[in-house]
Amino acid sequence: MKVKVLCRNPDDYVRETTKDVQRVPRNYDPSLHPFEVPREYTRALNATKLERVFAKPFVASLDGHRDGVNCMAKHPSSLSTLLSGSCDGEVKVWNLPTRKCVRTLQAHEGFVRGMCVRFCGASFFTVGDDRTIKQWKMDTPGYGEEEELLNTILGKTVLTGIDHHQKESLFATCGQQVDIWDEQRSSPIRTFTWGVDSFSCVRFNPVETELLASCASDRSIVLYDMREANPLKKVIMSLRSNTLCWNPMEAYYFTCSNEDYNLYTFDMRRLDTPVTVHKDHVSAVLDLDYSPTGREFVSASFDKTIRIFPKNMGHSREVYHTKRMQHVICVRWSLDSRYIMAGSDEMNIRLWKANASEKLGVLTPREKAAQNYSQKLKSKFQHHPQIRRIAHHRHLPKGVYLQKKELQVMTAARRRKERNVKKHSKPGSIPTVAEKEKNIVAVVK
Amino acid sequence: MPRNRFTAPLLHVGSCVNIMAKSKVKHAVGAPKPSSTSVKKNQLSYDDDEDELFEDDTVISASEDEGGSDDERKHRKLLEAISSLDGKKRRKLAERSEASLQVSEFTVSAEGAGEKIRLSDLLGRMDQVPSAVSKTKKQLKHLQNRKDTVELPLSRQQSEKIQREAAYDKATKTVSQWQPVVEQNKRAEQLIFPLNQEPSGPKRVEQVVVGWKAQTPLEQEIFRLLHKNMQPVHDPVLTPLEEASLKAMSLEEAKIRRAELQKARALQSYYEAKARRERKIKSKKYHKVLKKAKRKEFLREFEEMRESNPAAALEELKKMELARMQERMSLKHQNSGKWAKSKAIMAKYDTEARKAMQQQLEMNKELTQKLVVPSEEEEEQEEVEVEVLPDFVNEAQSVTDPANPWMTGRLTQEPSEPGDNGEEPMMGDKSQLGGVPEEEEETLDDDEVLLRQFDEKRKLRQSEKEGLVPSLLLLDTDTLKEKEELVVDSSEDENEEDVSEFNSLFLKVVKDRCQAPVAETTKVEPKGTEKEEAALLEEGPTRVVTLEDMDGLLSQEASGEDSETANQTVPPPPAVRSSGTTSQQGQKSKKNKRRKVIDCNNVLTKEARALEVPLLPTVIDEEENDVDQKLIIKEAFAGDDVVSDFLKEKRQQEEAAKPKVVDLTLPGWGEWGGVGLKPSRNKRRRFRVKVAPPPPRQDEKLPTVIMSEKRDSSVAAHQVSQLPFPFENPKQFERSICTPIGNTWNTPRTVQKFTAPKVISQVGAVIEPISREDSLGGRTQSATGKAPDIQLPTGGAKGKGPHKERKLGRLNHSQPSKAKRTKAQAQ
C-alpha cells in the first residue's frame, strides 16, 4: 500500500542566514486578496498623510554674513562647496556638510552684485558695485599667506551680473551693456547693446553654450549668440524680469522671474507666447534656479517664500518659508538635485531639501522599495479628492495667505470686468487675449 | 563657418568685427542689386562671382604692373577708384591679400620670398589673357560712361535687423536639433541622472573586445598567423572544418528531424499513459469487454487481410486454428471445473452465478468458432446449437422477467411491447432468422453498449466534478419532487449558480410537463397510477420514458454541451419515438405558452401607453388629421416599440438597484481549501449577508421617468469628479485604478517594474547639463581609425541576459544618440 505524506523541503522555508528575509510563500490568486482597489486607496491615503507628517524640509541655516546675501554660486564639481556674496562686499565660501564658513573675503566695496565659478572649479569671479571684475582662487590660501587676487579688471560702468561659459575660458557680464570677456584680456571681446541702459542678469545657455540671454531694465529679455555681432531677439513684457535661467536639459527653454509675481517659461524659438506661466507668488520674484535634472525649478520671492515649480505646471508643488526668513534674494538648486540653498535679506543662507519628506542618508533596499511603492500609489490616486486635498495642503504665513486671497479677488474682478466690457461692446471689437499672452507686450526682431 | 569667423577675430577684434559686419551686409544686401556684377558678366565669361572678382583684379593689376614698380601710388589710386565704383566688395580682397604673405595679389606664387620672379612668367601670364589691356580700357570707359546712380546702402538699423533675423534663424535651427532628445526624455519611462553614465560592473566580452587592437609585435604576429590560416579568432570552439561539417546538415533538416522525434516521443508517452490508465481500471467487465472488442477488431482486420494479403491471412488462420484446437482440447470454459460446478448449484437462485456460467460458455463458443469460410457457417451454427446451456439454467432464464434490461444486457434497447407497431416486424424477422445469430449480434451490440456505458459513466463523473448534477438522470419522479424542494433551497445560493441553473431548468421542464396540455396527460396519468401499483414490469418502461422524454426536452432547452451529453448517454428509444409527435406537440405548446407570456406583456405595455404617455394625444391628433401620415410613421417605425423598451429598461434598472446577497465566505479559513473544494454550507450560510431593502425609488410613482440612484453623495466625496488629464475615457482611468501594483497582488518582479520611479538621481553625483557630444553625437567610433583586430559577429553582439536588460532599463538615451550619431556620420 502506498502511503502519501506531506513533503516539506527545508530549503523552501529555512533561510540560510539569520540576516536573510524570511521567505514567505505567497498565493497571488486574486480571489484570495479581495478589495484591491480600496486597500490600495487606503495605503495611498496613508502614504500621503505620512508624506505630510515627514515633510521637514529645513536642513540647516548658514549664518555669518553681516549683511543681506545678495548672490550665490555653486561649485561645478564639489557638492559641498557654496559661495555667497553679501551686500557689504564680503564673499564667503561654505562647507555644506559641516555647515561652516571656510573662507571669507572682502571682495568689493559695496554690493557683491554677482559671482560665478569657472567651469573647472579652480577659480571664481565676482563683480561688485565698485566696477571691478575680480577673479579669485578657489583654494584657501595656506596659513600665513595673503589672500591673493588672480586678476582684476576695471570696468567702465557698474556691473550687475556675471556668468561663465560652460566649457571655454570666457565669461559674460552685464551692466549698461552685455560684454563677453576672455579671461586673458582686460577688455571685452564682444559688446552687445540694443538701446537699453541697464541689464540685471545675464546667463549662458548650459547646453547650447554659445547662446546667452539677459534681462534688461526696459522690461525686455534679450537673446544673444556669442558668435554674432548683434543680439538675436528680444521680447518685451509688461513688467521687468529680474533673473532668468536656462533649462539644463532642454536647450531651448528658459524661465524668467518677473516683477509681476509670476514666472514665465519661454521657448526661445517662439517668444511671442510663453510656454507656461507659473503663478503662486504674491510678490515680485527675485531669483530662480533650475534643478540639474531640468524637471523643476525653484524660485525666490520678495514675499519671503521659496516655491518649487514643476517645469510645465502653472502652480507650485511646494512652498518653503520660516518665520525668520525675510525677502529671499537668491536661490540655488544643488547639483545633485537634492538640496536648495536660499540666501535672504536677513544675512542667512538656508539649506532645504528639494523633496520635503525625503529621508536623508542611505536607504536599505526594502526602504527604497517601500518608498517607490508609496510614491507610485500617491501618483496613482493623486486625482482622488481626499488624497489631493491632503497632498496639496500647505500652511502659509498669514501675510502670504491673505495676500493670496486678495490677489484672487483682484483677478476675479479683472476677469469679470473684461467679460462685461466684452459683453457690452460690439461683437468682435474686443479681441480675446489668451491669459498667457497678456503680459507679453511685443517681440522685437 | 561661424566658428572660423569667431576664432580668427580674437586677434584683431575691432577690425574683424567691422569686416564681419561688412561682409554680412554684402551677403545680405548683395542679392538684391546685381547691376554691377551683371555688367562685368557681360564682359568676362566667368560664372562664379568670387572668381570673377579675383580674376578681374589680376587683370587690372597685371596691366598696371607693366608700367613699372615706381608708380605704385597710381596703382593704388586706380584700385581705390575702381573699388569705390563697385562698392565694398573690393576692399575685402585687398585686405585679405594683406593678411598673408603667402598669397600674392598676382596669380604668381610667392612661396619663397627670396625667389626671383622671372619676366617670362609674367609674360606667359599675359599671353594667357589676350587683349587684357584693351579689355581693361573698355571696362574703364564703360564705368565712366555709366549714368545710373548706385543705390543707397541700407540704414544701420535696417541692416542690423536683417542680421539679427538671420542670426536668430540660425540659432533657432541649431537649438531645434534638440527637439527629438527633449521629446524622448519626456516620454522616457525612466530617466537616470547623471545621464550617459558608464554602466558599472563587469562588461561583456564583446564590449571589451570591440576596441581592442593587437599592439605588441608578438600579438601582431599571432593575429597575422591566425588570419592567414583562417583560424577562428573569437570563437575557438569550432574550427572551419567543424563548421563545414556542421553545415553539411542543414538547419531545416535538423529542425524537421527534431520535430519528428519530439512528436514520436510525445505519442509514446501518451500511449504509455493511456495503457497505464487502462491497466489501472479494476472493473473486470471493462476488461472483458475490451478484450472482446479487440477480438472483434482483429477479426475484422483478418477479413480485410484475407482479401489483401492471403499469405499473411493464412498464417493468421493457422494461428487461430491452433488456438481453436487448444480450446477444444481443453476443458476450460466447459463448465466442468470445480468453480463451474459450484456455480451451477447456485445458478438456480443466483442470477450472478448464472451470468458467469453463461459467459464462460460464450467464451468457449467464441473460441471454438470456425469463422473463416462462409460455406462452413451452417456447420458452425450446428456446432453452436449443440452446445446449449444446461436445462436448469435455461429454466432460470425463462423465469426472469424479460422486461429487466439488466438481464438482457441491453440498457437502452427497449423491451418490445406487443402494441408497438414500429418494432414488431423487425423482431419477427429476427426470430424467423433464428436465435443464435441474433444472439451473437446482441452480444456484439452488448459490447458496444457496455463500452458506451463506461464512457458515459466517466463523463458523468467528470461532469459531477464540474459541479453539474447529471445524476438527476437516474432519479425517479418522486425524488424529483424532493429535489425540487432542495433546489428551491439552494436556488438562493449564488455560489452554485450553474447547478441551480440546471436545476431550475429541469424543474421548469417538469412543471411544464405537469401543466402540459392534453397530449401529455396520457403519458403522465399511467405513470402516477402504475407507480402506486408498483408493478415491476411497468416501472421499467415508464421510468425510461420519463428520462428519455426529459432528456429530449433538456437537449432542446439546455445549452449545447448538456444536450450533447444527454444525447450520447441515452439514445431515444423507439417507444418514445413513437410518441415523439405527442411530446413534440407538448413542446410546441409550451413554446406557444412562452410566446403568449411575452405577448401578454406587449399587450399590457400597449395598453399602458394609451394611458400614460403624454405624447400620445398629439399622436391622436395627427391621427385625426392625417391617417396616411400615421400609417407611414407606423410603417417606418414598425420594428421599434419605444415605450415597451423604456419600460423594460426601467425594470432592468430597478432590478439592478435591488440589493444583492453579499457572500463574504473566504475559502480556506477554518477548513481545507483548494481547487475543487468548496467552503461548507454552514459557513456559507454564516457569511452570507443579506442587505436590508433600500428606500423606495424616487421614480417609483413616475411611470415615464427613470431616475438613476447610482450616485451616492457620501461616496461622491471620495470619487474623482473629472477625468484627469492624460486619460481619454473613464474606462481607461478606471482600468488604471483597478490594476493593483502592490506586492500583495503581484510578484516581486512585477512590483519592481510597476513601481520603478520615473526619475532616479544618484546620491552625491553631480548632474551635468546635457551635452551635445553625448546626446546629439560627435564622438564617432569611425574616428578612432582602423578597425579592431577582433571583430565580433553582429548577431552575437545583440546582448543576452542581464546586460541587455540593464541597457534597456538605463534610459533610452543611448538609442537616440546612436541614431543621431549615425546621422551625423552620414552627413
PDB file of C-alpha atoms in Angstrom, chain B residues 441-577:
ATOM      1  CA  GLU B 441     -25.469  -9.809 -32.782  1.00  0.00           C
ATOM      2  CA  GLU B 442     -26.957  -8.988 -29.497  1.00  0.00           C
ATOM      3  CA  THR B 443     -23.792  -9.801 -27.686  1.00  0.00           C
ATOM      4  CA  LEU B 444     -21.785  -7.719 -30.044  1.00  0.00           C
ATOM      5  CA  ASP B 445     -24.187  -4.891 -29.542  1.00  0.00           C
ATOM      6  CA  ASP B 446     -23.873  -5.533 -25.880  1.00  0.00           C
ATOM      7  CA  ASP B 447     -20.205  -4.881 -26.092  1.00  0.00           C
ATOM      8  CA  GLU B 448     -20.728  -1.605 -27.767  1.00  0.00           C
ATOM      9  CA  VAL B 449     -23.379  -0.638 -25.344  1.00  0.00           C
ATOM     10  CA  LEU B 450     -21.221  -1.523 -22.409  1.00  0.00           C
ATOM     11  CA  LEU B 451     -18.327   0.428 -23.752  1.00  0.00           C
ATOM     12  CA  ARG B 452     -20.593   3.334 -24.265  1.00  0.00           C
ATOM     13  CA  GLN B 453     -21.848   2.957 -20.765  1.00  0.00           C
ATOM     14  CA  PHE B 454     -18.361   3.173 -19.436  1.00  0.00           C
ATOM     15  CA  ASP B 455     -17.807   6.250 -21.422  1.00  0.00           C
ATOM     16  CA  GLU B 456     -20.961   7.711 -20.098  1.00  0.00           C
ATOM     17  CA  LYS B 457     -20.065   6.912 -16.571  1.00  0.00           C
ATOM     18  CA  ARG B 458     -16.738   8.576 -16.964  1.00  0.00           C
ATOM     19  CA  LYS B 459     -18.351  11.587 -18.426  1.00  0.00           C
ATOM     20  CA  LEU B 460     -20.836  11.682 -15.658  1.00  0.00           C
ATOM     21  CA  ARG B 461     -18.086  11.545 -13.138  1.00  0.00           C
ATOM     22  CA  GLN B 462     -16.351  14.370 -14.846  1.00  0.00           C
ATOM     23  CA  SER B 463     -19.406  16.467 -15.031  1.00  0.00           C
ATOM     24  CA  GLU B 464     -20.045  15.788 -11.378  1.00  0.00           C
ATOM     25  CA  LYS B 465     -16.647  17.125 -10.687  1.00  0.00           C
ATOM     26  CA  GLU B 466     -17.503  20.173 -12.619  1.00  0.00           C
ATOM     27  CA  GLY B 467     -20.439  20.773 -10.431  1.00  0.00           C
ATOM     28  CA  LEU B 468     -23.217  19.665 -12.653  1.00  0.00           C
ATOM     29  CA  VAL B 469     -25.599  17.133 -11.342  1.00  0.00           C
ATOM     30  CA  PRO B 470     -26.408  14.739 -14.087  1.00  0.00           C
ATOM     31  CA  SER B 471     -27.192  12.122 -11.522  1.00  0.00           C
ATOM     32  CA  LEU B 472     -30.587  13.620 -11.840  1.00  0.00           C
ATOM     33  CA  LEU B 473     -30.939  11.469 -14.866  1.00  0.00           C
ATOM     34  CA  LEU B 474     -31.318   8.483 -12.643  1.00  0.00           C
ATOM     35  CA  LEU B 475     -33.862   9.965 -10.369  1.00  0.00           C
ATOM     36  CA  ASP B 476     -37.442   8.997 -10.045  1.00  0.00           C
ATOM     37  CA  THR B 477     -40.250  11.427 -10.294  1.00  0.00           C
ATOM     38  CA  ASP B 478     -40.662  11.061  -6.566  1.00  0.00           C
ATOM     39  CA  THR B 479     -37.123  12.017  -5.922  1.00  0.00           C
ATOM     40  CA  LEU B 480     -37.543  14.749  -8.410  1.00  0.00           C
ATOM     41  CA  LYS B 481     -40.029  16.382  -6.182  1.00  0.00           C
ATOM     42  CA  GLU B 482     -37.689  16.132  -3.292  1.00  0.00           C
ATOM     43  CA  LYS B 483     -35.072  17.614  -5.472  1.00  0.00           C
ATOM     44  CA  GLU B 484     -37.379  20.394  -6.324  1.00  0.00           C
ATOM     45  CA  GLU B 485     -37.586  21.361  -2.714  1.00  0.00           C
ATOM     46  CA  LEU B 486     -33.887  21.106  -2.410  1.00  0.00           C
ATOM     47  CA  VAL B 487     -33.469  23.263  -5.395  1.00  0.00           C
ATOM     48  CA  VAL B 488     -35.778  25.836  -4.009  1.00  0.00           C
ATOM     49  CA  ASP B 489     -33.451  25.964  -1.052  1.00  0.00           C
ATOM     50  CA  SER B 490     -30.351  26.033  -3.000  1.00  0.00           C
ATOM     51  CA  SER B 491     -31.574  28.438  -5.617  1.00  0.00           C
ATOM     52  CA  GLU B 492     -30.726  31.184  -3.183  1.00  0.00           C
ATOM     53  CA  ASP B 493     -27.214  30.038  -3.183  1.00  0.00           C
ATOM     54  CA  GLU B 494     -25.242  32.040  -5.651  1.00  0.00           C
ATOM     55  CA  ASN B 495     -22.099  30.047  -5.449  1.00  0.00           C
ATOM     56  CA  GLU B 496     -23.745  27.113  -7.062  1.00  0.00           C
ATOM     57  CA  GLU B 497     -25.033  29.104  -9.887  1.00  0.00           C
ATOM     58  CA  ASP B 498     -24.639  26.569 -12.571  1.00  0.00           C
ATOM     59  CA  VAL B 499     -26.197  23.847 -10.514  1.00  0.00           C
ATOM     60  CA  SER B 500     -29.152  25.925  -9.629  1.00  0.00           C
ATOM     61  CA  GLU B 501     -29.474  26.984 -13.179  1.00  0.00           C
ATOM     62  CA  PHE B 502     -29.517  23.410 -14.259  1.00  0.00           C
ATOM     63  CA  ASN B 503     -31.997  22.537 -11.592  1.00  0.00           C
ATOM     64  CA  SER B 504     -34.269  25.358 -12.378  1.00  0.00           C
ATOM     65  CA  LEU B 505     -34.243  24.409 -15.992  1.00  0.00           C
ATOM     66  CA  PHE B 506     -35.038  20.924 -15.018  1.00  0.00           C
ATOM     67  CA  LEU B 507     -37.804  21.995 -12.764  1.00  0.00           C
ATOM     68  CA  LYS B 508     -39.239  24.140 -15.437  1.00  0.00           C
ATOM     69  CA  VAL B 509     -39.352  21.160 -17.668  1.00  0.00           C
ATOM     70  CA  VAL B 510     -41.050  19.110 -15.046  1.00  0.00           C
ATOM     71  CA  LYS B 511     -43.542  21.797 -14.298  1.00  0.00           C
ATOM     72  CA  ASP B 512     -44.260  22.269 -17.915  1.00  0.00           C
ATOM     73  CA  ARG B 513     -44.853  18.641 -18.181  1.00  0.00           C
ATOM     74  CA  CYS B 514     -47.213  18.749 -15.271  1.00  0.00           C
ATOM     75  CA  GLN B 515     -49.106  21.622 -16.703  1.00  0.00           C
ATOM     76  CA  ALA B 516     -48.844  20.200 -20.135  1.00  0.00           C
ATOM     77  CA  PRO B 517     -51.914  20.071 -22.264  1.00  0.00           C
ATOM     78  CA  VAL B 518     -53.977  17.053 -23.055  1.00  0.00           C
ATOM     79  CA  ALA B 519     -51.442  15.445 -25.264  1.00  0.00           C
ATOM     80  CA  GLU B 520     -49.198  14.677 -22.373  1.00  0.00           C
ATOM     81  CA  THR B 521     -51.714  13.736 -19.789  1.00  0.00           C
ATOM     82  CA  THR B 522     -51.974  10.311 -21.309  1.00  0.00           C
ATOM     83  CA  LYS B 523     -48.332   9.835 -20.543  1.00  0.00           C
ATOM     84  CA  VAL B 524     -48.447  11.247 -17.103  1.00  0.00           C
ATOM     85  CA  GLU B 525     -51.508   9.518 -15.829  1.00  0.00           C
ATOM     86  CA  PRO B 526     -50.373   5.969 -16.219  1.00  0.00           C
ATOM     87  CA  LYS B 527     -47.139   6.975 -14.605  1.00  0.00           C
ATOM     88  CA  GLY B 528     -48.901   8.083 -11.487  1.00  0.00           C
ATOM     89  CA  THR B 529     -51.233   5.163 -11.217  1.00  0.00           C
ATOM     90  CA  GLU B 530     -48.799   2.490 -12.067  1.00  0.00           C
ATOM     91  CA  LYS B 531     -46.331   3.796  -9.604  1.00  0.00           C
ATOM     92  CA  GLU B 532     -48.858   3.355  -6.894  1.00  0.00           C
ATOM     93  CA  GLU B 533     -49.473  -0.115  -8.033  1.00  0.00           C
ATOM     94  CA  ALA B 534     -45.731  -0.666  -8.041  1.00  0.00           C
ATOM     95  CA  ALA B 535     -45.736  -3.124 -10.810  1.00  0.00           C
ATOM     96  CA  LEU B 536     -42.199  -4.054 -11.694  1.00  0.00           C
ATOM     97  CA  LEU B 537     -42.975  -4.798 -15.265  1.00  0.00           C
ATOM     98  CA  GLU B 538     -44.384  -1.425 -15.932  1.00  0.00           C
ATOM     99  CA  GLU B 539     -41.991   0.516 -13.871  1.00  0.00           C
ATOM    100  CA  GLY B 540     -39.063  -0.013 -16.201  1.00  0.00           C
ATOM    101  CA  PRO B 541     -40.590   1.432 -19.298  1.00  0.00           C
ATOM    102  CA  THR B 542     -42.205   4.356 -17.550  1.00  0.00           C
ATOM    103  CA  ARG B 543     -39.024   5.297 -15.899  1.00  0.00           C
ATOM    104  CA  VAL B 544     -37.098   5.184 -19.062  1.00  0.00           C
ATOM    105  CA  VAL B 545     -39.744   7.043 -20.878  1.00  0.00           C
ATOM    106  CA  THR B 546     -39.705   9.868 -18.424  1.00  0.00           C
ATOM    107  CA  LEU B 547     -35.985  10.060 -18.524  1.00  0.00           C
ATOM    108  CA  GLU B 548     -35.886   9.942 -22.241  1.00  0.00           C
ATOM    109  CA  ASP B 549     -38.552  12.465 -22.511  1.00  0.00           C
ATOM    110  CA  MET B 550     -36.791  14.671 -20.102  1.00  0.00           C
ATOM    111  CA  ASP B 551     -33.545  14.240 -21.940  1.00  0.00           C
ATOM    112  CA  GLY B 552     -35.136  15.130 -25.152  1.00  0.00           C
ATOM    113  CA  LEU B 553     -36.547  18.247 -23.618  1.00  0.00           C
ATOM    114  CA  LEU B 554     -33.315  19.059 -21.983  1.00  0.00           C
ATOM    115  CA  SER B 555     -31.445  18.660 -25.150  1.00  0.00           C
ATOM    116  CA  GLN B 556     -33.647  21.310 -26.612  1.00  0.00           C
ATOM    117  CA  GLU B 557     -33.655  23.501 -23.608  1.00  0.00           C
ATOM    118  CA  ALA B 558     -30.192  23.417 -22.266  1.00  0.00           C
ATOM    119  CA  SER B 559     -27.041  24.617 -23.916  1.00  0.00           C
ATOM    120  CA  GLY B 560     -25.063  22.659 -26.452  1.00  0.00           C
ATOM    121  CA  GLU B 561     -22.855  20.684 -24.127  1.00  0.00           C
ATOM    122  CA  ASP B 562     -25.597  19.408 -21.983  1.00  0.00           C
ATOM    123  CA  SER B 563     -27.642  18.368 -24.906  1.00  0.00           C
ATOM    124  CA  GLU B 564     -24.698  16.578 -26.384  1.00  0.00           C
ATOM    125  CA  THR B 565     -24.047  14.565 -23.305  1.00  0.00           C
ATOM    126  CA  ALA B 566     -27.673  13.815 -22.961  1.00  0.00           C
ATOM    127  CA  ASN B 567     -27.850  12.594 -26.479  1.00  0.00           C
ATOM    128  CA  GLN B 568     -24.813  10.479 -26.031  1.00  0.00           C
ATOM    129  CA  THR B 569     -25.948   8.972 -22.809  1.00  0.00           C
ATOM    130  CA  VAL B 570     -29.277   7.687 -23.913  1.00  0.00           C
ATOM    131  CA  PRO B 571     -30.277   7.406 -27.492  1.00  0.00           C
ATOM    132  CA  PRO B 572     -34.015   7.953 -27.738  1.00  0.00           C
ATOM    133  CA  PRO B 573     -35.880   4.665 -27.582  1.00  0.00           C
ATOM    134  CA  PRO B 574     -38.345   3.657 -30.205  1.00  0.00           C
ATOM    135  CA  ALA B 575     -41.174   3.853 -27.745  1.00  0.00           C
ATOM    136  CA  VAL B 576     -40.516   7.466 -27.258  1.00  0.00           C
ATOM    137  CA  ARG B 577     -40.023   7.943 -30.908  1.00  0.00           C
TER     138      ARG B 577
END
